[in-house]
XYZ file of C-alpha atoms in Angstrom:
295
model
C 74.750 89.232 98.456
C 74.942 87.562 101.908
C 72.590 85.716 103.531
C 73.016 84.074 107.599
C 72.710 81.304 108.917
C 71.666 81.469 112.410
C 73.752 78.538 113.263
C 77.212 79.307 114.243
C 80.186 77.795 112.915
C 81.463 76.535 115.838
C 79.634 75.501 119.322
C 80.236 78.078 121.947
C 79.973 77.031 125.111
C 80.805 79.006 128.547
C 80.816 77.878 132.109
C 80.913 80.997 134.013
C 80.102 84.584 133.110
C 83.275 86.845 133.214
C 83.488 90.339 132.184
C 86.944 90.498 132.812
C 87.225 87.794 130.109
C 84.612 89.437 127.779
C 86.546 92.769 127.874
C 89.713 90.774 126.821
C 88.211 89.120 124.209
C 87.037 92.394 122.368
C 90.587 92.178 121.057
C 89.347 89.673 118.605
C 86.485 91.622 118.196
C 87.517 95.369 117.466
C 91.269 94.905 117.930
C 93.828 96.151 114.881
C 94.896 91.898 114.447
C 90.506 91.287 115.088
C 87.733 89.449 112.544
C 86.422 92.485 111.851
C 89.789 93.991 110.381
C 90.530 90.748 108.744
C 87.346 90.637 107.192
C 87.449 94.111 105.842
C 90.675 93.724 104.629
C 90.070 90.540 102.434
C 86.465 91.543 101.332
C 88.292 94.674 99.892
C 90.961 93.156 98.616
C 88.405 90.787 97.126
C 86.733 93.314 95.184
C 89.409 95.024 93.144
C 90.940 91.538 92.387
C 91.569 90.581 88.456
C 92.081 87.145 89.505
C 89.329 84.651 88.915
C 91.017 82.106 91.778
C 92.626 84.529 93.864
C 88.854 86.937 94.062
C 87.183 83.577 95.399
C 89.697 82.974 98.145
C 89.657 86.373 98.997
C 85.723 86.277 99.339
C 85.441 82.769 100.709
C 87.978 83.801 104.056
C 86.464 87.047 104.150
C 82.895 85.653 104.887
C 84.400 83.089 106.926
C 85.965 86.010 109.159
C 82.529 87.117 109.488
C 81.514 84.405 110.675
C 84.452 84.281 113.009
C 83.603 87.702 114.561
C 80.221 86.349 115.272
C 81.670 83.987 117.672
C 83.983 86.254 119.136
C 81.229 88.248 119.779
C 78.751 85.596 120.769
C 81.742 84.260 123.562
C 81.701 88.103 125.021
C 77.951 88.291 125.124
C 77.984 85.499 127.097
C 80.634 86.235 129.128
C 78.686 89.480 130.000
C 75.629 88.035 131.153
C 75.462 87.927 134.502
C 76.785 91.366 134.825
C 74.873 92.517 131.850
C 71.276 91.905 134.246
C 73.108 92.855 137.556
C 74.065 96.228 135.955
C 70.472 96.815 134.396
C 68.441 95.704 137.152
C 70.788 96.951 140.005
C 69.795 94.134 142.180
C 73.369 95.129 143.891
C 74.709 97.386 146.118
C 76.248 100.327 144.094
C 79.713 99.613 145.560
C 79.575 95.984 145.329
C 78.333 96.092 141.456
C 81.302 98.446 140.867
C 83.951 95.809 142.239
C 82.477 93.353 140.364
C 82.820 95.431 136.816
C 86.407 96.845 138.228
C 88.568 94.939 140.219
C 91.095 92.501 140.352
C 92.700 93.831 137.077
C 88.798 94.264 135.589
C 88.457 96.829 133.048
C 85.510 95.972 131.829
C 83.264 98.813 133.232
C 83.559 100.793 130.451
C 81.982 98.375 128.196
C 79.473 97.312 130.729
C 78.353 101.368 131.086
C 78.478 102.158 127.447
C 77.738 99.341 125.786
C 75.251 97.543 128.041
C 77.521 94.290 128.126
C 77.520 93.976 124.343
C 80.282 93.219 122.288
C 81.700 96.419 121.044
C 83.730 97.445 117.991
C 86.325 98.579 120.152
C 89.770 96.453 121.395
C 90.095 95.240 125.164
C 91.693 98.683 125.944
C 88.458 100.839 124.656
C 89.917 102.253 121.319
C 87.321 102.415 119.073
C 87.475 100.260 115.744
C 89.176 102.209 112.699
C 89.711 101.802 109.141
C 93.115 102.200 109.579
C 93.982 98.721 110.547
C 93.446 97.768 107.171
C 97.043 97.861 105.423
C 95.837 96.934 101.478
C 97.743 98.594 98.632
C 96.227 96.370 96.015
C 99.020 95.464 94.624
C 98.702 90.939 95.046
C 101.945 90.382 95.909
C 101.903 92.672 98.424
C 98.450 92.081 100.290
C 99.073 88.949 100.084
C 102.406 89.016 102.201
C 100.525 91.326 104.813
C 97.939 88.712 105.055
C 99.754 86.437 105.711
C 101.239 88.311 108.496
C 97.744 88.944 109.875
C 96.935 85.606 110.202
C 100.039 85.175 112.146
C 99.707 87.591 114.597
C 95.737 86.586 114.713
C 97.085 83.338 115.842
C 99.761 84.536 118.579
C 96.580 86.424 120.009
C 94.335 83.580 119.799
C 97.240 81.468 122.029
C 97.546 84.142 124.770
C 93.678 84.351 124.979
C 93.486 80.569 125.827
C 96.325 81.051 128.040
C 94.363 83.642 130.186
C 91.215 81.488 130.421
C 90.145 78.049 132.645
C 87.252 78.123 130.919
C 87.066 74.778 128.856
C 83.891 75.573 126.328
C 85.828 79.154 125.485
C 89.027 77.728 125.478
C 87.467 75.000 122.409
C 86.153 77.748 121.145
C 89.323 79.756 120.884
C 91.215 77.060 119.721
C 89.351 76.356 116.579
C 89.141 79.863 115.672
C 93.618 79.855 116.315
C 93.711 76.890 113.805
C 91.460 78.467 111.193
C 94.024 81.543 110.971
C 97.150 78.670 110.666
C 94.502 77.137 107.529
C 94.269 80.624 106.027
C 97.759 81.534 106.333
C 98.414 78.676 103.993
C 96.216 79.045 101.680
C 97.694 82.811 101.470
C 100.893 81.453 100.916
C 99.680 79.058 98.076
C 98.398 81.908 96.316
C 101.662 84.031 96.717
C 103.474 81.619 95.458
C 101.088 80.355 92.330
C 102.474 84.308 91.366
C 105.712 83.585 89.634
C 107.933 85.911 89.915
C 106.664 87.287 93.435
C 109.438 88.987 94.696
C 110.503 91.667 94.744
C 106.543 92.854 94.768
C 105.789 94.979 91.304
C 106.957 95.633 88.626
C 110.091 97.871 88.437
C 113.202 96.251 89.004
C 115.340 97.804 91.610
C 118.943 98.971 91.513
C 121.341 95.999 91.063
C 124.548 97.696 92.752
C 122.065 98.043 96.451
C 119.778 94.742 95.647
C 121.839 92.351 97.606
C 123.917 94.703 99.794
C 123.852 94.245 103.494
C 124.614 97.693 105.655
C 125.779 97.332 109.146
C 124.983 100.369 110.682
C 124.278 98.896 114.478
C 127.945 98.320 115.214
C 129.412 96.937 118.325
C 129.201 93.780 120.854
C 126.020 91.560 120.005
C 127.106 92.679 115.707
C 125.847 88.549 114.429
C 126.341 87.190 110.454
C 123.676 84.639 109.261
C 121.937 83.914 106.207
C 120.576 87.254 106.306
C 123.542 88.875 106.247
C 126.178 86.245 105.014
C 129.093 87.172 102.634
C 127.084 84.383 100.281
C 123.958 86.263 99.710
C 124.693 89.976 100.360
C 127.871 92.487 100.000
C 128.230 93.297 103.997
C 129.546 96.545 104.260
C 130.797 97.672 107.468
C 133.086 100.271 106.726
C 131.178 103.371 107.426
C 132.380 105.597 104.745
C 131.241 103.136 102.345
C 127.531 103.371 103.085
C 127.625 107.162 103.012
C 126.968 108.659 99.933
C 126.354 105.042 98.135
C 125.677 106.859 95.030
C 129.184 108.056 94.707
C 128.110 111.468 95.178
C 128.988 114.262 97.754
C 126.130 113.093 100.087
C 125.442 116.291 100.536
C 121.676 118.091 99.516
C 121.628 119.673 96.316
C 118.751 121.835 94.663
C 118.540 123.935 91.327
C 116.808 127.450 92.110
C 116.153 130.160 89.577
C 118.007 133.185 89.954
C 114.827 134.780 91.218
C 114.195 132.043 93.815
C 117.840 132.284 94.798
C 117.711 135.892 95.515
C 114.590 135.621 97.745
C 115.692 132.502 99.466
C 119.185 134.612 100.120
C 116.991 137.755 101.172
C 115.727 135.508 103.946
C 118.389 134.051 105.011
C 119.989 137.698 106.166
C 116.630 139.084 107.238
C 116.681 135.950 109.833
C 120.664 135.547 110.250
C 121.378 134.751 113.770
C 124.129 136.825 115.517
C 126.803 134.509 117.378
C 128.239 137.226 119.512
C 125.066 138.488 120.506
C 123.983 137.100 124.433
C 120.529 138.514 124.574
C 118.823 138.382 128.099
C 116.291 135.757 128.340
C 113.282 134.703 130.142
C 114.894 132.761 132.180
C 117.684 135.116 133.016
C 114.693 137.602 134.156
C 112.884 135.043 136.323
C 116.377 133.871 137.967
C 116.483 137.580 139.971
C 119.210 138.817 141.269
C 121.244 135.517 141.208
C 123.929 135.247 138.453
C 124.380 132.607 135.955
C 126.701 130.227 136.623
C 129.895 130.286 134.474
């Protein structure tokens, strides 16, 4: 059960109305790294959950992502009022109103037409919100790694936002919302690592002769060794016949077929057998006319 609070839980405040602004700011809004998506994602998480600790985490960020996307979407309402009454009341020119929702890199016209100035479930390029941003498996280890991942990438959107703006009450605004994704991320983390073992996610163990091998397959100038990739932590293989056919096999495709399925597949293959002498005329050759082709 929810219930609201009408207050918000942080003080907007904006100087100027911007659409511009407002349209970038739907990326927080209806974007794939937005509140909405992050919401969604932990509430659902949140409900299949067999952890006692983990399920209230999950619920407590997910409300508080609501709560988020309100002032996302409070900042773009704002942003959008001025042009929200100039649009409705056309007290401008129809050219002059048009500049003003288009120009100078403004996109927003397409919110201001459709949606009236209101904060849309759609990302600062139009795309409507989807479903599909949400990544869960429901498997803890998992999510949990893909959360914390969204928080980061939240946060890198959050810093180019305030980068874009002079506005001093939005930046504030922005700012708290980029630190509450750093807060989350570590409480994410906590809880990934209160899971002992967490890696490699699941249960099945995987094969011990390619756990800790390291394949170079991008050879050349630039080819670096680290940590990632050091003779210390991995088997680095950069002979190229050693990472074909790993298995020790042929590396070649192999399938058992009945002797039924074998005759049919072989029927096939002679009904559509190409013929390598054959040099059929083409399209091509037709619409050439009398020109030859060149040898």
């Amino acid at each position: 059960m929810f219930a609201h609070n009408k207050r918000l839980q942080y003080s907007v405040r904006v100087s100027e109305c911007n659409p511009g602004l407002a349209n970038l700011m739907l990326e927080q809004f209806g974007g794939p790294q937005g509140e909405l998506a992050a919401a969604m994602r932990y509430f659902t998480q949140a409900l299949g959950e067999d952890d006692a600790g983990r399920k209230d985490m999950l619920l407590d960020i997910a409300t508080e992502e609501l709560s988020h996307l309100e002032i996302i979407g409070t900042i773009v309402a704002m942003l959008n009022k001025g042009a929200k009454g100039r649009l409705a009341e056309a007290i401008d020119e129809e050219a002059e109103l048009f500049r003003s929702l288009q120009g100078a890199g403004n996109d927003s016209h397409v919110t201001q037409v459709l949606y009236g100035g209101g904060p849309a479930l759609t990302n600062s390029g139009g795309q409507l919100w989807t479903a599909g941003y949400i990544d869960s498996i429901g498997e803890p280890t998992c999510d949990l790694r893909s959360n914390i991942a969204a928080e980061a990438r939240a946060k890198i959107v959050y810093e180019r936002l305030i980068n874009v703006t002079a506005d001093p009450g939005v930046k504030d605004a922005l700012g708290f919302l980029m630190t509450r994704e750093m807060s989350h991320q570590q409480s994410f983390e906590k809880a990934l690592y209160s899971i002992e073992p967490n890696f490699p996610p699941g249960k099945l163990p995987g094969m011990p002769q390619f756990a800790n091998t390291y394949v170079n397959t991008s050879q050349g100038e630039g080819d670096m060794r680290g940590s990632w990739n050091s003779d210390a932590n991995f088997d680095y293989l950069s002979d190229r016949e050693k990472f074909l056919a790993m298995d020790g096999g042929s590396g070649l495709p192999e399938v058992t077929l009945s002797a039924e399925e074998r005759k049919a597949l072989d029927q096939m293959a002679r009904r559509t057998q190409s013929d390598p002498n054959a040099d059929p005329r083409t399209g091509a050759d037709l619409g050439a006319g009398r020109k030859t082709r060149p040898k």
